[in-house]
């Protein structure tokens, strides 16, 4: 069997995921030699979509540096059977790139959580102001406990064990709003051009149930800052990665992972900072019996006020 091209193989040998937090079945299999055919395929990017030949674009794998032109595009099977194609994506994220990946709901623009310059570029690409809140794509409950105060675990005084209930629905299509800790980057809540930062009191956290997203997260040292991909002039999600690439590449997007078209169904947002877990946006995740709606929460508060009067 012919040997793999030395230059191509060398580019992959530079990628190291030994710093990852814990072993995972989704970890990219870099410890074993990849078949020569795969090494050659990974040095070029697979076309995004076959249904519109005029929009097909191919690009050689490039080294990311801030300010360069061109965008890396990688197509991955929704089942995640070809995780090895994600090698260059992991490398780009670690070096400050801003790009788009699929989740179990819609596509998200993501970047490294600890890279302030990348967070600024993410805001410019999305076209959102400094005061717009950003969420976190987490690898595990450990990440949630690091960057937030975590879920209530119940008390002997009758407080419900919300932590146990949440564990049954994650990974899944839910975004939970929790009080943030000091580990959460202040850059994510910067206001205007001032050098002073406001305290970030709350943050949305997610653990998506998507093979591609999980494979990326499990090979990073930190979670990802994220915001959903929408049309620039409309409050509507973009579900086709081909359209995302055409619209966002001129704005400075560094890469896109194409996992196929998504469904127009965002995550269900649950506010965990009040007296009860309150659904403030109904999405893909169903409302469960331990959650309440905003109307139910307001009604309960009114009844409590009347009893105390």
Short mmCIF file of C-alpha atoms in Angstrom, two decimals:
data_model
loop_
_atom_site.label_atom_id
_atom_site.label_comp_id
_atom_site.label_asym_id
_atom_site.label_seq_id
_atom_site.Cartn_x
_atom_site.Cartn_y
_atom_site.Cartn_z
CA UNK A 1 0.00 0.00 0.00
CA UNK A 2 1.34 3.43 -0.92
CA UNK A 3 2.54 5.63 1.91
CA UNK A 4 0.58 8.76 2.78
CA UNK A 5 1.92 12.08 1.56
CA UNK A 6 4.51 13.20 4.21
CA UNK A 7 3.47 16.87 4.16
CA UNK A 8 -0.18 16.00 4.66
CA UNK A 9 0.55 13.55 7.43
CA UNK A 10 2.76 16.13 9.18
CA UNK A 11 -0.07 18.66 9.24
CA UNK A 12 -2.18 16.22 11.22
CA UNK A 13 0.60 15.17 13.57
CA UNK A 14 0.68 18.71 14.92
CA UNK A 15 -2.81 18.35 16.34
CA UNK A 16 -2.76 17.18 19.95
CA UNK A 17 -5.75 16.62 22.13
CA UNK A 18 -3.93 15.27 25.18
CA UNK A 19 -5.06 18.26 27.20
CA UNK A 20 -8.73 17.28 26.98
CA UNK A 21 -10.53 16.89 30.29
CA UNK A 22 -11.61 13.27 30.11
CA UNK A 23 -11.77 10.34 27.70
CA UNK A 24 -14.83 10.20 25.49
CA UNK A 25 -16.11 7.86 22.77
CA UNK A 26 -16.34 10.97 20.62
CA UNK A 27 -12.65 11.76 20.90
CA UNK A 28 -10.99 11.96 17.53
CA UNK A 29 -8.86 8.85 16.94
CA UNK A 30 -5.52 10.57 16.44
CA UNK A 31 -3.59 8.00 18.46
CA UNK A 32 -3.74 5.54 15.60
CA UNK A 33 -2.55 5.99 12.06
CA UNK A 34 -5.29 6.97 9.63
CA UNK A 35 -5.63 5.12 6.33
CA UNK A 36 -3.71 6.82 3.51
CA UNK A 37 -6.94 7.53 1.62
CA UNK A 38 -8.31 9.45 4.56
CA UNK A 39 -5.14 11.47 4.98
CA UNK A 40 -5.39 12.64 1.40
CA UNK A 41 -9.09 13.42 1.67
CA UNK A 42 -8.63 15.52 4.80
CA UNK A 43 -6.16 17.86 3.13
CA UNK A 44 -8.96 19.23 0.96
CA UNK A 45 -12.44 20.35 1.87
CA UNK A 46 -15.53 18.49 0.76
CA UNK A 47 -18.14 20.48 -1.16
CA UNK A 48 -21.06 21.72 0.89
CA UNK A 49 -24.03 20.68 -1.19
CA UNK A 50 -24.64 18.77 -4.41
CA UNK A 51 -28.07 20.18 -5.21
CA UNK A 52 -26.72 23.52 -6.49
CA UNK A 53 -23.48 23.03 -8.49
CA UNK A 54 -23.01 26.76 -9.08
CA UNK A 55 -22.50 27.27 -5.36
CA UNK A 56 -19.98 24.52 -4.83
CA UNK A 57 -16.66 25.89 -3.63
CA UNK A 58 -13.49 23.98 -2.90
CA UNK A 59 -10.53 25.19 -0.89
CA UNK A 60 -7.28 23.65 0.24
CA UNK A 61 -6.71 23.40 3.97
CA UNK A 62 -5.13 26.65 5.12
CA UNK A 63 -3.31 27.82 8.19
CA UNK A 64 -5.44 30.31 10.10
CA UNK A 65 -4.05 33.74 10.82
CA UNK A 66 -6.15 36.72 11.78
CA UNK A 67 -7.01 38.86 8.80
CA UNK A 68 -6.36 36.33 6.06
CA UNK A 69 -8.99 35.59 3.41
CA UNK A 70 -10.85 32.44 2.52
CA UNK A 71 -12.99 30.10 4.57
CA UNK A 72 -12.49 26.44 5.40
CA UNK A 73 -15.56 24.31 4.60
CA UNK A 74 -15.94 20.76 5.82
CA UNK A 75 -18.89 18.45 5.21
CA UNK A 76 -19.50 15.81 7.87
CA UNK A 77 -22.12 13.08 7.96
CA UNK A 78 -24.93 13.94 10.45
CA UNK A 79 -24.28 10.60 12.15
CA UNK A 80 -20.69 11.68 12.83
CA UNK A 81 -19.15 8.59 11.27
CA UNK A 82 -16.39 10.67 9.66
CA UNK A 83 -15.16 12.61 12.69
CA UNK A 84 -11.62 12.56 11.33
CA UNK A 85 -12.57 15.43 8.99
CA UNK A 86 -12.88 17.71 12.05
CA UNK A 87 -9.15 17.71 12.79
CA UNK A 88 -8.43 21.09 11.13
CA UNK A 89 -11.56 22.62 12.71
CA UNK A 90 -10.27 21.81 16.20
CA UNK A 91 -6.94 23.37 15.31
CA UNK A 92 -8.55 26.56 13.99
CA UNK A 93 -10.71 27.03 17.09
CA UNK A 94 -7.69 26.60 19.35
CA UNK A 95 -5.89 29.33 17.40
CA UNK A 96 -8.68 31.90 17.62
CA UNK A 97 -10.88 31.23 14.60
CA UNK A 98 -14.59 32.11 14.45
CA UNK A 99 -16.85 29.68 12.62
CA UNK A 100 -20.17 27.86 12.35
CA UNK A 101 -21.01 24.39 13.64
CA UNK A 102 -24.27 22.40 13.85
CA UNK A 103 -26.08 21.68 17.11
CA UNK A 104 -29.11 19.53 17.90
CA UNK A 105 -31.31 22.53 17.03
CA UNK A 106 -29.96 25.22 14.67
CA UNK A 107 -26.48 26.26 13.49
CA UNK A 108 -24.36 28.39 15.83
CA UNK A 109 -21.48 30.81 15.37
CA UNK A 110 -18.79 29.78 17.85
CA UNK A 111 -15.34 30.70 19.16
CA UNK A 112 -12.99 29.92 22.03
CA UNK A 113 -14.43 31.02 25.36
CA UNK A 114 -11.15 32.43 26.69
CA UNK A 115 -10.12 34.39 23.58
CA UNK A 116 -11.34 37.99 23.94
CA UNK A 117 -10.31 38.95 20.43
CA UNK A 118 -12.29 36.04 19.00
CA UNK A 119 -15.35 37.04 21.02
CA UNK A 120 -15.12 40.56 19.58
CA UNK A 121 -14.84 39.14 16.06
CA UNK A 122 -17.83 36.86 16.68
CA UNK A 123 -19.92 39.91 17.56
CA UNK A 124 -18.80 41.69 14.40
CA UNK A 125 -19.56 38.68 12.20
CA UNK A 126 -23.03 38.29 13.73
CA UNK A 127 -23.61 42.04 13.74
CA UNK A 128 -24.60 42.25 17.41
CA UNK A 129 -23.72 44.86 20.00
CA UNK A 130 -21.53 44.48 23.06
CA UNK A 131 -24.52 44.24 25.42
CA UNK A 132 -26.06 41.25 23.60
CA UNK A 133 -25.73 38.18 25.87
CA UNK A 134 -23.86 35.14 24.57
CA UNK A 135 -24.37 31.53 25.58
CA UNK A 136 -21.96 28.65 26.22
CA UNK A 137 -21.84 25.25 24.54
CA UNK A 138 -20.60 22.98 27.34
CA UNK A 139 -18.94 19.58 27.27
CA UNK A 140 -20.34 18.33 30.56
CA UNK A 141 -21.95 19.26 33.87
CA UNK A 142 -18.46 20.04 35.12
CA UNK A 143 -18.29 22.99 32.72
CA UNK A 144 -21.69 24.22 33.91
CA UNK A 145 -20.50 24.06 37.53
CA UNK A 146 -17.34 25.97 36.60
CA UNK A 147 -18.94 28.91 34.81
CA UNK A 148 -22.23 29.08 36.76
CA UNK A 149 -23.42 28.42 40.30
CA UNK A 150 -25.01 25.20 39.03
CA UNK A 151 -28.45 23.65 39.47
CA UNK A 152 -30.22 23.48 42.86
CA UNK A 153 -29.61 20.07 44.43
CA UNK A 154 -32.45 20.23 46.95
CA UNK A 155 -32.48 20.67 50.74
CA UNK A 156 -34.00 19.04 53.77
CA UNK A 157 -36.37 22.00 53.96
CA UNK A 158 -38.33 20.80 50.94
CA UNK A 159 -36.47 22.49 48.08
CA UNK A 160 -36.76 20.37 44.93
CA UNK A 161 -33.69 18.58 43.56
CA UNK A 162 -33.64 20.28 40.17
CA UNK A 163 -30.17 18.92 39.44
CA UNK A 164 -31.51 15.37 39.32
CA UNK A 165 -34.32 16.40 36.95
CA UNK A 166 -31.96 18.30 34.65
CA UNK A 167 -29.62 15.32 34.37
CA UNK A 168 -32.44 13.38 32.69
CA UNK A 169 -32.77 15.89 29.82
CA UNK A 170 -29.14 16.69 28.99
CA UNK A 171 -27.60 16.43 26.54
CA UNK A 172 -30.67 17.86 24.86
CA UNK A 173 -32.37 20.85 23.20
CA UNK A 174 -32.47 23.08 26.29
CA UNK A 175 -30.71 26.32 27.21
CA UNK A 176 -30.65 26.90 30.97
CA UNK A 177 -30.12 30.40 32.35
CA UNK A 178 -28.07 30.31 35.54
CA UNK A 179 -26.14 32.78 37.73
CA UNK A 180 -22.60 33.12 36.40
CA UNK A 181 -19.40 32.77 38.39
CA UNK A 182 -16.22 34.84 38.15
CA UNK A 183 -14.80 32.30 35.68
CA UNK A 184 -17.27 33.47 33.03
CA UNK A 185 -15.46 35.97 30.74
CA UNK A 186 -16.36 39.59 31.37
CA UNK A 187 -15.82 40.21 27.66
CA UNK A 188 -19.11 38.47 27.00
CA UNK A 189 -21.08 41.28 28.63
CA UNK A 190 -19.05 44.35 27.63
CA UNK A 191 -21.02 47.56 27.27
CA UNK A 192 -20.16 50.10 24.57
CA UNK A 193 -16.58 51.27 24.11
CA UNK A 194 -15.91 51.67 27.81
CA UNK A 195 -12.99 49.77 29.28
CA UNK A 196 -15.03 49.07 32.36
CA UNK A 197 -17.05 45.85 32.34
CA UNK A 198 -20.38 45.23 33.95
CA UNK A 199 -20.75 42.18 36.15
CA UNK A 200 -22.26 39.27 34.26
CA UNK A 201 -24.99 37.99 36.52
CA UNK A 202 -26.55 35.32 34.30
CA UNK A 203 -25.56 33.14 31.37
CA UNK A 204 -27.27 30.58 29.14
CA UNK A 205 -25.65 27.13 29.08
CA UNK A 206 -26.23 24.22 26.69
CA UNK A 207 -25.06 20.63 26.23
CA UNK A 208 -26.30 19.79 22.71
CA UNK A 209 -27.27 16.24 21.80
CA UNK A 210 -25.58 16.27 18.40
CA UNK A 211 -22.72 13.89 17.39
CA UNK A 212 -20.81 16.50 15.37
CA UNK A 213 -21.08 19.19 18.05
CA UNK A 214 -20.11 16.74 20.79
CA UNK A 215 -17.08 15.54 18.82
CA UNK A 216 -15.82 19.11 18.53
CA UNK A 217 -16.49 20.00 22.17
CA UNK A 218 -14.87 16.86 23.58
CA UNK A 219 -11.60 17.70 21.83
CA UNK A 220 -11.33 21.24 23.19
CA UNK A 221 -9.88 22.41 26.49
CA UNK A 222 -12.78 24.79 27.17
CA UNK A 223 -16.43 25.27 26.19
CA UNK A 224 -17.42 27.43 23.21
CA UNK A 225 -19.06 30.84 23.23
CA UNK A 226 -22.02 30.67 20.83
CA UNK A 227 -24.84 32.58 19.17
CA UNK A 228 -27.38 31.23 16.69
CA UNK A 229 -27.04 31.93 12.96
CA UNK A 230 -29.73 34.22 11.56
CA UNK A 231 -30.34 36.27 8.44
CA UNK A 232 -28.59 39.61 8.74
CA UNK A 233 -31.74 41.72 8.26
CA UNK A 234 -34.37 39.33 9.65
CA UNK A 235 -34.98 37.64 12.97
CA UNK A 236 -35.08 34.21 11.34
CA UNK A 237 -32.70 31.27 11.63
CA UNK A 238 -30.72 30.09 8.60
CA UNK A 239 -31.03 26.32 8.30
CA UNK A 240 -29.04 25.61 5.11
CA UNK A 241 -25.23 25.61 5.51
CA UNK A 242 -24.81 26.63 1.85
CA UNK A 243 -26.74 29.85 2.46
CA UNK A 244 -24.85 30.44 5.72
CA UNK A 245 -21.54 30.16 3.87
CA UNK A 246 -22.59 32.53 1.09
CA UNK A 247 -23.88 35.18 3.50
CA UNK A 248 -21.25 35.03 6.23
CA UNK A 249 -18.00 34.32 4.38
CA UNK A 250 -17.67 37.96 3.20
CA UNK A 251 -18.12 39.06 6.84
CA UNK A 252 -14.97 37.25 7.98
CA UNK A 253 -16.16 33.77 8.94
CA UNK A 254 -13.14 31.44 9.17
CA UNK A 255 -14.81 28.03 8.83
CA UNK A 256 -18.11 26.19 8.57
CA UNK A 257 -18.91 22.59 9.45
CA UNK A 258 -21.73 21.36 7.23
CA UNK A 259 -23.82 18.72 8.98
CA UNK A 260 -26.76 19.03 6.62
CA UNK A 261 -29.85 21.27 6.80
CA UNK A 262 -31.42 21.77 10.22
CA UNK A 263 -35.05 22.22 11.32
CA UNK A 264 -36.41 25.65 12.30
CA UNK A 265 -36.72 24.68 15.94
CA UNK A 266 -34.41 26.43 18.43
CA UNK A 267 -33.68 25.27 21.95
CA UNK A 268 -36.18 25.70 24.74
CA UNK A 269 -34.91 28.40 27.13
CA UNK A 270 -35.49 27.77 30.84
CA UNK A 271 -34.76 30.48 33.42
CA UNK A 272 -33.35 28.83 36.54
CA UNK A 273 -32.73 32.05 38.49
CA UNK A 274 -36.23 32.47 39.93
CA UNK A 275 -38.30 30.53 42.42
CA UNK A 276 -39.23 27.91 39.78
CA UNK A 277 -37.66 26.78 36.47
CA UNK A 278 -39.54 29.01 34.03
CA UNK A 279 -39.85 28.45 30.28
CA UNK A 280 -39.23 31.83 28.65
CA UNK A 281 -39.02 30.45 25.09
CA UNK A 282 -40.67 27.25 23.97
CA UNK A 283 -38.57 25.45 21.39
CA UNK A 284 -37.61 21.91 20.49
CA UNK A 285 -37.40 20.69 24.08
CA UNK A 286 -40.86 19.93 25.56
CA UNK A 287 -42.08 21.63 28.72
CA UNK A 288 -41.69 19.12 31.54
CA UNK A 289 -43.74 18.76 34.71
CA UNK A 290 -41.08 20.45 36.88
CA UNK A 291 -41.09 23.55 34.65
CA UNK A 292 -43.59 26.42 34.65
CA UNK A 293 -44.52 29.02 32.04
CA UNK A 294 -44.09 32.74 32.60
CA UNK A 295 -47.86 33.10 33.11
CA UNK A 296 -47.86 30.35 35.72
CA UNK A 297 -44.89 31.93 37.49
CA UNK A 298 -46.59 35.35 37.57
CA UNK A 299 -49.81 33.80 38.86
CA UNK A 300 -47.92 31.99 41.63
CA UNK A 301 -46.17 35.21 42.65
CA UNK A 302 -49.50 37.03 42.75
CA UNK A 303 -51.04 34.35 44.98
CA UNK A 304 -48.01 34.50 47.29
CA UNK A 305 -48.34 38.28 47.53
CA UNK A 306 -52.05 38.01 48.38
CA UNK A 307 -51.39 35.48 51.13
CA UNK A 308 -48.76 37.72 52.63
CA UNK A 309 -50.99 40.79 52.56
#
